[in-house]
PDB file of C-alpha atoms and ligand atoms in Angstrom:
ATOM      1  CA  UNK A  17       4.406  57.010  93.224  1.00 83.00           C
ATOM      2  CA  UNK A  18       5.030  57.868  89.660  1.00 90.00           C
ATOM      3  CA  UNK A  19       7.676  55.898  87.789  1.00 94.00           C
ATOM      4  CA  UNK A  20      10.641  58.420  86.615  1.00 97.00           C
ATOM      5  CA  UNK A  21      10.572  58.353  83.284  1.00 98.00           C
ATOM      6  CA  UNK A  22      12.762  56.224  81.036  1.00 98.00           C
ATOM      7  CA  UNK A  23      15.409  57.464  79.921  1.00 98.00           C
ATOM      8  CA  UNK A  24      17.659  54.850  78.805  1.00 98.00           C
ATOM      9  CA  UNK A  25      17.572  55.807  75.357  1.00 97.00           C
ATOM     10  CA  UNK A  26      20.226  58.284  76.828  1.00 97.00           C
ATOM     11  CA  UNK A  27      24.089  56.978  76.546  1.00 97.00           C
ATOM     12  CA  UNK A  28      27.071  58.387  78.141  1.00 97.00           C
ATOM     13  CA  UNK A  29      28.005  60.121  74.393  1.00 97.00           C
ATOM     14  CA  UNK A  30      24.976  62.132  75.101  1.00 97.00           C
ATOM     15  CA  UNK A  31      25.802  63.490  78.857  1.00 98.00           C
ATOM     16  CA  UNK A  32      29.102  65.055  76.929  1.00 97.00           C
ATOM     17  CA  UNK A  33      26.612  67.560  75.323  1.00 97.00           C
ATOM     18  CA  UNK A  34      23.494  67.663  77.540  1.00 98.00           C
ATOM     19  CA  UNK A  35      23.062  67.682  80.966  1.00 98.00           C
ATOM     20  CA  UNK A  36      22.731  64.458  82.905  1.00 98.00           C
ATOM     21  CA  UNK A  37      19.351  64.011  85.234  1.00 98.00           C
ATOM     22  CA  UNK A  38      21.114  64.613  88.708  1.00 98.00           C
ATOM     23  CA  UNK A  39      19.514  65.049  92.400  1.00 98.00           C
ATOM     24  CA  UNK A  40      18.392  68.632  91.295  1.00 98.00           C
ATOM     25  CA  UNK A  41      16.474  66.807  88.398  1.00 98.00           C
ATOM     26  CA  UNK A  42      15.020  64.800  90.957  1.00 98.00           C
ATOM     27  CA  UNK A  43      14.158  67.152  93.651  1.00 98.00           C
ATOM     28  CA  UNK A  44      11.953  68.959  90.984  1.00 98.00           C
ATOM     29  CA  UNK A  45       9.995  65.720  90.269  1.00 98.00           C
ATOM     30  CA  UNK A  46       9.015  65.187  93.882  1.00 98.00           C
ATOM     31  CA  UNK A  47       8.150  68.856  94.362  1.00 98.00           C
ATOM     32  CA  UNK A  48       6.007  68.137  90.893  1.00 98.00           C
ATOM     33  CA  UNK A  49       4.856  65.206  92.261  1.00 98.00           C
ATOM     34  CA  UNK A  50       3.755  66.548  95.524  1.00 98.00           C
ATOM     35  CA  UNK A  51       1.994  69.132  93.778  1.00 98.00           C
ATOM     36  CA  UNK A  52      -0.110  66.424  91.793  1.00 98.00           C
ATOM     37  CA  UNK A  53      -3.404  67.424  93.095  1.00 98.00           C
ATOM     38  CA  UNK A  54      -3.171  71.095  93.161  1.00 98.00           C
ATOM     39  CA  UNK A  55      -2.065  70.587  89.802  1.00 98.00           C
ATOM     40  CA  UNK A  56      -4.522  68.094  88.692  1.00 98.00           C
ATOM     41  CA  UNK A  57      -6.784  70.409  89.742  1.00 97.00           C
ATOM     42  CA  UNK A  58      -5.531  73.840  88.137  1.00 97.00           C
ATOM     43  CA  UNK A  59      -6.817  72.283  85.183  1.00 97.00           C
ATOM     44  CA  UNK A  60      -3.983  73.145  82.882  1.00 98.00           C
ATOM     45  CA  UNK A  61      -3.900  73.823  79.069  1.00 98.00           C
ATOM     46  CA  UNK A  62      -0.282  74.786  78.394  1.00 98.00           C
ATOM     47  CA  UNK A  63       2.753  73.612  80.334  1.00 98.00           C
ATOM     48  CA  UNK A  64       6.573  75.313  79.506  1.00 98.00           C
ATOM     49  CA  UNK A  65       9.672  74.012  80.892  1.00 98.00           C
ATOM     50  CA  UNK A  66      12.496  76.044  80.373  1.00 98.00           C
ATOM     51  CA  UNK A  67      15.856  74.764  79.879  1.00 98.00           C
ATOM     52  CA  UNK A  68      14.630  71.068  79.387  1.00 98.00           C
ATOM     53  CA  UNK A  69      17.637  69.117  78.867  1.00 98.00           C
ATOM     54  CA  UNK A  70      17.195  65.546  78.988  1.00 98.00           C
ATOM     55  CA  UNK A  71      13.239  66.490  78.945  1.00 98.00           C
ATOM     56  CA  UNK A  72      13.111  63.954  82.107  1.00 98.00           C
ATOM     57  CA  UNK A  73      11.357  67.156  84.164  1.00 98.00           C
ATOM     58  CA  UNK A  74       8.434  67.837  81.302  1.00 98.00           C
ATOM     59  CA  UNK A  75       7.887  64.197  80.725  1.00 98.00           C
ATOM     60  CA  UNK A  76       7.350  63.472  84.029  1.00 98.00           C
ATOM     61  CA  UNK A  77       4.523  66.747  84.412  1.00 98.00           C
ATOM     62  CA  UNK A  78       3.151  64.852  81.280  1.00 98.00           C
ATOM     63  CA  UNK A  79       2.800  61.755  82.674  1.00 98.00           C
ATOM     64  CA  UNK A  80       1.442  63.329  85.694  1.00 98.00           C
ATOM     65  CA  UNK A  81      -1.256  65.594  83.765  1.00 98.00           C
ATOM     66  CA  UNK A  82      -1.776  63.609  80.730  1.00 97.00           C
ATOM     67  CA  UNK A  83      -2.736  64.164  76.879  1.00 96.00           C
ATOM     68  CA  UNK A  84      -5.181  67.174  77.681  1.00 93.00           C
ATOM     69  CA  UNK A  85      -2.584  69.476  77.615  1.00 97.00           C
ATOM     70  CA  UNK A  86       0.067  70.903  75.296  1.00 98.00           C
ATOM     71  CA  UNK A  87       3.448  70.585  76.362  1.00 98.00           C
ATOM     72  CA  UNK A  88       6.074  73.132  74.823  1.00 98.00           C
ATOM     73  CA  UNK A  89       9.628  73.535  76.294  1.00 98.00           C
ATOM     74  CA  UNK A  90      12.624  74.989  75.394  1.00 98.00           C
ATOM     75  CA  UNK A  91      16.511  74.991  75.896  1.00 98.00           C
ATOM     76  CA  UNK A  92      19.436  77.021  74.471  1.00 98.00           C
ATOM     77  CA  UNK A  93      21.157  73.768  73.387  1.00 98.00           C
ATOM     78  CA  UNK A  94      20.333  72.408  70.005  1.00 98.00           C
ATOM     79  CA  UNK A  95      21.249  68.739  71.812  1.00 98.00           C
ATOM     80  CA  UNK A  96      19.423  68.913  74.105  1.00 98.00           C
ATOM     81  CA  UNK A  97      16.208  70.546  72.079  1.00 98.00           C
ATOM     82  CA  UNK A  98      16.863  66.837  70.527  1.00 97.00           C
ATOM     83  CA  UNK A  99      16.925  64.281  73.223  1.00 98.00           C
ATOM     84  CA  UNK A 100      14.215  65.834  75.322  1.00 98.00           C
ATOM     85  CA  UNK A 101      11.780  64.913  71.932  1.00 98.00           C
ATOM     86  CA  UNK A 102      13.063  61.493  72.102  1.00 98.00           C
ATOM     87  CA  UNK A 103      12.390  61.403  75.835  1.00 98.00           C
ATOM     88  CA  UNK A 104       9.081  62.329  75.591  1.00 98.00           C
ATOM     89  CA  UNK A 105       8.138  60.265  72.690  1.00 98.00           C
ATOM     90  CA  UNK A 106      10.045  57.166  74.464  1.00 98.00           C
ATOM     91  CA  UNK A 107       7.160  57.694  77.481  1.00 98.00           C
ATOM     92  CA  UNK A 108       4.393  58.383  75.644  1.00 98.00           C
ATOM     93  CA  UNK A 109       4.845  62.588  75.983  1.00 98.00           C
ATOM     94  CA  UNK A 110       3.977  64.834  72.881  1.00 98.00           C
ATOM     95  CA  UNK A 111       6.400  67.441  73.323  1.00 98.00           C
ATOM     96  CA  UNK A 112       7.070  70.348  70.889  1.00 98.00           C
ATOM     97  CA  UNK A 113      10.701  71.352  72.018  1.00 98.00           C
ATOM     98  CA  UNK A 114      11.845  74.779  70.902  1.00 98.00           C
ATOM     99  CA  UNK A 115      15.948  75.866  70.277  1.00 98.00           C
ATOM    100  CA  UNK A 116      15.772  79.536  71.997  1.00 98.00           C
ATOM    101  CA  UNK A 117      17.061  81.965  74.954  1.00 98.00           C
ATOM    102  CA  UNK A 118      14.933  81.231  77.389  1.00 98.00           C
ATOM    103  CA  UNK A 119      11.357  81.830  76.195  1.00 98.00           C
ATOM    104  CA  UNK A 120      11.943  84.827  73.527  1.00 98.00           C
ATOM    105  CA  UNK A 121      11.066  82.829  70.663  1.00 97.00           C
ATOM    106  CA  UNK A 122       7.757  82.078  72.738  1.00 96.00           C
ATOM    107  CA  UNK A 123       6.991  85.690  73.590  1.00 88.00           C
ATOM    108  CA  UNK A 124       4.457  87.092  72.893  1.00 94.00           C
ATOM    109  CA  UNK A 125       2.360  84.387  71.533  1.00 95.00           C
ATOM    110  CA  UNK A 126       2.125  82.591  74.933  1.00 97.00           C
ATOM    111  CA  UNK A 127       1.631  85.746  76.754  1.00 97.00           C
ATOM    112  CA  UNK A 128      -0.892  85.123  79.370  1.00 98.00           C
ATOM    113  CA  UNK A 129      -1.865  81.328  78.593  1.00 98.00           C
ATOM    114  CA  UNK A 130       1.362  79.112  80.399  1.00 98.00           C
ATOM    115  CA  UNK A 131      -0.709  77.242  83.559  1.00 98.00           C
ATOM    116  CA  UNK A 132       2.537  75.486  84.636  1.00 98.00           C
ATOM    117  CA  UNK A 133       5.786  76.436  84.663  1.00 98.00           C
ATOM    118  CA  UNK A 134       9.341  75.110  85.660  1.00 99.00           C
ATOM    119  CA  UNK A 135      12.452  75.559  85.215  1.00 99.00           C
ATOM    120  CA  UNK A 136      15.754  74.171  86.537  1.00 98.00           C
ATOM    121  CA  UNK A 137      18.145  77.006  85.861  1.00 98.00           C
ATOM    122  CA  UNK A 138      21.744  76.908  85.321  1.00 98.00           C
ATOM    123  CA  UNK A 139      22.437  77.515  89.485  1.00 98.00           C
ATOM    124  CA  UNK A 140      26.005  77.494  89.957  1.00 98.00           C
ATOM    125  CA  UNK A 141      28.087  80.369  91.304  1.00 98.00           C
ATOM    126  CA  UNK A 142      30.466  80.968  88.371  1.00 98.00           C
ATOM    127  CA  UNK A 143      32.315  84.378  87.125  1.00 98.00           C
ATOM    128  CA  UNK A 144      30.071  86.247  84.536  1.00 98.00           C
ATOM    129  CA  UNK A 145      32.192  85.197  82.061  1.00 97.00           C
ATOM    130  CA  UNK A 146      31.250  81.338  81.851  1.00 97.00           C
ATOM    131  CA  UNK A 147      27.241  82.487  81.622  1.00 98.00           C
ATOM    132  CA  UNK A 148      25.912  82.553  77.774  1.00 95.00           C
ATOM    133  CA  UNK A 149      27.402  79.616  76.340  1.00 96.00           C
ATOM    134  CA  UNK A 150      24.893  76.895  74.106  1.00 97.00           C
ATOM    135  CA  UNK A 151      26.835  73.913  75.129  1.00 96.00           C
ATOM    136  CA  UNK A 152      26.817  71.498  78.062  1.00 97.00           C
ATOM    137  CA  UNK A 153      28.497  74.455  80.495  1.00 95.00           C
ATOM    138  CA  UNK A 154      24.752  76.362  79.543  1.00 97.00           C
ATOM    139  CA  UNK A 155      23.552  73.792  81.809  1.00 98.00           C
ATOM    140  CA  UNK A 156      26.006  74.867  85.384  1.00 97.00           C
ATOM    141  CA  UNK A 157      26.954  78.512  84.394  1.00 97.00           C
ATOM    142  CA  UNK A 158      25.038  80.777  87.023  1.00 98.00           C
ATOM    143  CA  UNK A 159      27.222  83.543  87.132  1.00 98.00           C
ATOM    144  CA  UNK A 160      26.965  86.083  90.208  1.00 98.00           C
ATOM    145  CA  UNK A 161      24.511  84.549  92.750  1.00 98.00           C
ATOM    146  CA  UNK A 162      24.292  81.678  90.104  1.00 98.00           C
ATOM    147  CA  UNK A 163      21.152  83.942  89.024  1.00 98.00           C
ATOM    148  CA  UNK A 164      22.223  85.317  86.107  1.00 98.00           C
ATOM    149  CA  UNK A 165      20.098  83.414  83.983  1.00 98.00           C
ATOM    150  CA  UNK A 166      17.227  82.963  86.200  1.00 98.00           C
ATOM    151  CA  UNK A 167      16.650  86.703  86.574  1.00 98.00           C
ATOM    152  CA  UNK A 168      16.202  87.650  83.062  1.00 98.00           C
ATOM    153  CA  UNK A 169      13.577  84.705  82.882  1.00 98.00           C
ATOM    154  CA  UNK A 170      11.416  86.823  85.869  1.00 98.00           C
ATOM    155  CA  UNK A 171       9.786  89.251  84.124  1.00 97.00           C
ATOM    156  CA  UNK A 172       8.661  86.937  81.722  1.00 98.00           C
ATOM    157  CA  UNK A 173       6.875  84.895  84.165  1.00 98.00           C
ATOM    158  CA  UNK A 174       4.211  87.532  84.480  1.00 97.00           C
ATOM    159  CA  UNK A 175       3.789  88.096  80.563  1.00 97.00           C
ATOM    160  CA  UNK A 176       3.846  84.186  80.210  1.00 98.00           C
ATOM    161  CA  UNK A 177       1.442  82.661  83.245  1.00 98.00           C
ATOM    162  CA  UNK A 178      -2.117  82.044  82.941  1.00 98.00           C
ATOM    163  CA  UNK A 179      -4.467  84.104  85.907  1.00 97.00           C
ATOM    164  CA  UNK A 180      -4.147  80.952  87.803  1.00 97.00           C
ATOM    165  CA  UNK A 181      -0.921  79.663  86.690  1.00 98.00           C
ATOM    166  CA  UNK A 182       2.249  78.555  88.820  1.00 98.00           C
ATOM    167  CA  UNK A 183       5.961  78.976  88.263  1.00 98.00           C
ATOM    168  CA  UNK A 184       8.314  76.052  89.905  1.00 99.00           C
ATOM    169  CA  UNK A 185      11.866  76.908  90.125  1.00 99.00           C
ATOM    170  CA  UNK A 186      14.866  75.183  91.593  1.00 98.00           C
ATOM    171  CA  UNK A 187      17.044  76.837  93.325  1.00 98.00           C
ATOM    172  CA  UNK A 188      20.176  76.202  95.272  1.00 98.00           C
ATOM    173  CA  UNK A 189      21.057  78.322  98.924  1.00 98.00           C
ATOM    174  CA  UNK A 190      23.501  81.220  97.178  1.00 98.00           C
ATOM    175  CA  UNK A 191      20.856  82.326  94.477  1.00 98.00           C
ATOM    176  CA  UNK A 192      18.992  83.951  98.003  1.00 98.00           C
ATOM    177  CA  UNK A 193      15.522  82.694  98.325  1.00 98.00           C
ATOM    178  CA  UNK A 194      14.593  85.561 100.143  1.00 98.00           C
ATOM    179  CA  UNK A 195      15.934  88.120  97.774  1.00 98.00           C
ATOM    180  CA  UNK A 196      13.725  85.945  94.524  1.00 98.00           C
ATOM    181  CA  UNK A 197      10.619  86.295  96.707  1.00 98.00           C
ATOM    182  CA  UNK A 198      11.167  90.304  97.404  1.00 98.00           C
ATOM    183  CA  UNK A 199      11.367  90.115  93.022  1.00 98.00           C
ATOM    184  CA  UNK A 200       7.984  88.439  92.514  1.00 98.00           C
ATOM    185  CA  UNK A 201       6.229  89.975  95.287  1.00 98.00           C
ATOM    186  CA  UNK A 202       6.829  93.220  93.259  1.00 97.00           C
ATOM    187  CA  UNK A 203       5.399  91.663  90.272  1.00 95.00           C
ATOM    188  CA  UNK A 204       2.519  90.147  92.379  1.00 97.00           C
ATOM    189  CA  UNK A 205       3.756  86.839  92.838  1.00 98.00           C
ATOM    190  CA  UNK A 206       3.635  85.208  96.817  1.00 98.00           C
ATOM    191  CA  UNK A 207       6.410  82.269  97.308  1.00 98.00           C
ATOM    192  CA  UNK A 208       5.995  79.033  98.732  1.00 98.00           C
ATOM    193  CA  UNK A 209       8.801  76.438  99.328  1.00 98.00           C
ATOM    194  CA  UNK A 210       7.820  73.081  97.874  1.00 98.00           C
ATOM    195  CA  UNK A 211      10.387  71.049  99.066  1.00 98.00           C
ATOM    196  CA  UNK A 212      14.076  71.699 100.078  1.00 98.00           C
ATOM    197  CA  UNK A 213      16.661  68.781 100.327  1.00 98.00           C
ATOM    198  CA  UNK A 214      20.634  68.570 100.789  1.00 98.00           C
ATOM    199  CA  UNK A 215      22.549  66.963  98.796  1.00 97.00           C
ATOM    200  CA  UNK A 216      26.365  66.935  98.978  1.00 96.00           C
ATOM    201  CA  UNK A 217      27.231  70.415  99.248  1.00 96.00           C
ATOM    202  CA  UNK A 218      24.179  71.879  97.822  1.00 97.00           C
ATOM    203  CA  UNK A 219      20.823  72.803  99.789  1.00 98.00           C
ATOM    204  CA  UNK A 220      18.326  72.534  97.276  1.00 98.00           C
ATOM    205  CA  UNK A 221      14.630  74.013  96.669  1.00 98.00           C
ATOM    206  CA  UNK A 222      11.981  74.140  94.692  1.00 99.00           C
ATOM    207  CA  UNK A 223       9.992  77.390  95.058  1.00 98.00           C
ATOM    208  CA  UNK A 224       6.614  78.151  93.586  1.00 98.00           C
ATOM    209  CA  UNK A 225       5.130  81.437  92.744  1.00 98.00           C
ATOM    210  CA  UNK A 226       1.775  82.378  92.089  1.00 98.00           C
ATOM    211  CA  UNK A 227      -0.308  85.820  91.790  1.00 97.00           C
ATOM    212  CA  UNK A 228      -1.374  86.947  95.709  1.00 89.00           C
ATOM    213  CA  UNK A 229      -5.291  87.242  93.508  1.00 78.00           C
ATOM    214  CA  UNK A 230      -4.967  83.983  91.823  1.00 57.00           C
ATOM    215  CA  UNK A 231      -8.524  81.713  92.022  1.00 55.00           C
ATOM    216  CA  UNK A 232      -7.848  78.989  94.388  1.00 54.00           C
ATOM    217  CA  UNK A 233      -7.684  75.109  92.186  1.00 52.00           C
ATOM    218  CA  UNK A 234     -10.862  74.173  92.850  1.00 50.00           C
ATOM    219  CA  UNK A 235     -11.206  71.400  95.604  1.00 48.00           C
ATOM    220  CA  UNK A 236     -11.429  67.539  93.784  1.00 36.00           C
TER     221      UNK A 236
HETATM  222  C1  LIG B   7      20.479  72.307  85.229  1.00 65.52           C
HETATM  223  S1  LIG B   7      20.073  71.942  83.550  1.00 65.52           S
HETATM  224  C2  LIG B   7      18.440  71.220  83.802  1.00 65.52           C
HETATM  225  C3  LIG B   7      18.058  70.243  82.731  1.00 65.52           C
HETATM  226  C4  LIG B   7      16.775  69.456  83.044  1.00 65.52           C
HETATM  227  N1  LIG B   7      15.641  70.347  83.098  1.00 65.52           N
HETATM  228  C5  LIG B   7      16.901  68.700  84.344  1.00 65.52           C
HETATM  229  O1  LIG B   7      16.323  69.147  85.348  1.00 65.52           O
HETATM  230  O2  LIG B   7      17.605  67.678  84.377  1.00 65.52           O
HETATM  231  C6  LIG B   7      19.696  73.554  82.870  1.00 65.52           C
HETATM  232  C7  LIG B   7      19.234  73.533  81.423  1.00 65.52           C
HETATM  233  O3  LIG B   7      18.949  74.904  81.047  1.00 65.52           O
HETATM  234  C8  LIG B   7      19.440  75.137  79.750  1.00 65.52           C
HETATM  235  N2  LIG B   7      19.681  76.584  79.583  1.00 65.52           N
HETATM  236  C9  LIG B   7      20.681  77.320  80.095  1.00 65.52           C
HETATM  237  N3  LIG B   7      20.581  78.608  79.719  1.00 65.52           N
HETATM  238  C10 LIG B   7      19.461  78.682  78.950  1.00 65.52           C
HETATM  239  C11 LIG B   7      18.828  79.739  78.242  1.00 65.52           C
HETATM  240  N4  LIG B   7      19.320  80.981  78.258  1.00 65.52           N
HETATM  241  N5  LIG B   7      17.709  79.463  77.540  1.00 65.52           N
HETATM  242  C12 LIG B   7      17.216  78.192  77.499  1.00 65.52           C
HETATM  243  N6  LIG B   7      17.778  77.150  78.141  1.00 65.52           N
HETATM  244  C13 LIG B   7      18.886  77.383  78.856  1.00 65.52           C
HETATM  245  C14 LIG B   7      20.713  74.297  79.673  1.00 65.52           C
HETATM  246  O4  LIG B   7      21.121  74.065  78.335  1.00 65.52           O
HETATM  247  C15 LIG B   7      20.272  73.038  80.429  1.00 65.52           C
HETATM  248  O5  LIG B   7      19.689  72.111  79.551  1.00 65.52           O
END
């Protein structure tokens, strides 16, 4: 098992501006960690969270893929832009965080070359209203479905991955699992569920999407 990565750098002062690693956090690493080998073996050049927060989620791919790879995330809160560098840097990561709606200021430079993906949206049911915001309520603020956010990220996915590259996204029960597949399948995209997991109130999943034609990771 790999060691979470340390984040006690972080202090309460810091969790009043940018989110706080919770069991969503969490469930992503395992999925990420049960996907070692397939990952391992996908070979990967470019990884991309979105919406990194603490950067606990892209530091722990790095650990798990290593220094062959660049790692380039992104969030919409300058604070959190911040800490995620120190978290990285704190566990040995070299991460170049970027301050920007989701991946625009990416586009279209890393059209076609992202091998890994993930993203832990903002997943909460909310009204409309609360979505849009750069602060700590970016991090909750769904909207309808709590997939307000995480839709206008999908057709992205398709400029951004790599012929072989995977998309991991968490999602809770409301944002309709079934509904997200129907949405990639008619971009070419076939859904598996990584891992699911309640906790409290919330039944949590990570799904990942790849092309239906993308090569197979070589066996190793
Ligand atoms: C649920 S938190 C996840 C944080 C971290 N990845 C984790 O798993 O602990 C969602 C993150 O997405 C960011 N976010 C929300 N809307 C965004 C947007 N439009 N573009 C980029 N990041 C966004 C929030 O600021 C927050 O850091």
């Amino acid at each position: 098992m790999l060691p979470t990565p340390d984040i006690s750098h972080l202090a309460s002062a810091d969790y009043q501006n940018v989110y706080e690693p919770a069991e969503d956090s969490f469930v992503l690493l395992d999925a990420l960690e049960k996907e070692a080998e397939y990952l391992k073996n996908l070979g990967p050049s470019v990884c991309l969270e979105v919406g990194l927060g603490s950067g606990i989620c892209v530091t722990f791919l790095g650990q798990l893929l290593g220094s062959g790879c660049l790692y380039v995330g992104t969030d919409i809160n300058p604070q959190a832009a911040k800490v995620s560098h120190q978290t990285a840097q704190r566990n040995g990561v070299s991460l170049e965080p970027v301050i920007t709606d989701l991946v625009s200021a990416l586009s279209p430079r890393l059209h076609g070359c992202v091998d890994v993906m993930i993203f832990n949206p903002p997943y909460v049911v909310t009204p409309s209203e609360e979505v849009g915001g750069t602060g700590i309520e970016a991090s909750w603020a769904g909207g309808i479905k709590g997939r307000e956010v995480t839709d206008r990220l999908l057709p992205d996915v398709n400029k951004l991955l790599s012929p072989g590259g995977a998309f991991y996204l968490l999602i809770i029960k409301e944002n309709d699992k079934d509904d997200l597949a129907r949405v990639m399948k008619s971009s070419g995209f076939s859904t598996t569920v990584v891992l699911s997991r309640r906790s409290g109130p919330e039944f949590l999943s990570v799904l990942k999407f790849v092309r239906h034609s993308s090569p197979k990771a070589p066996d190793g």
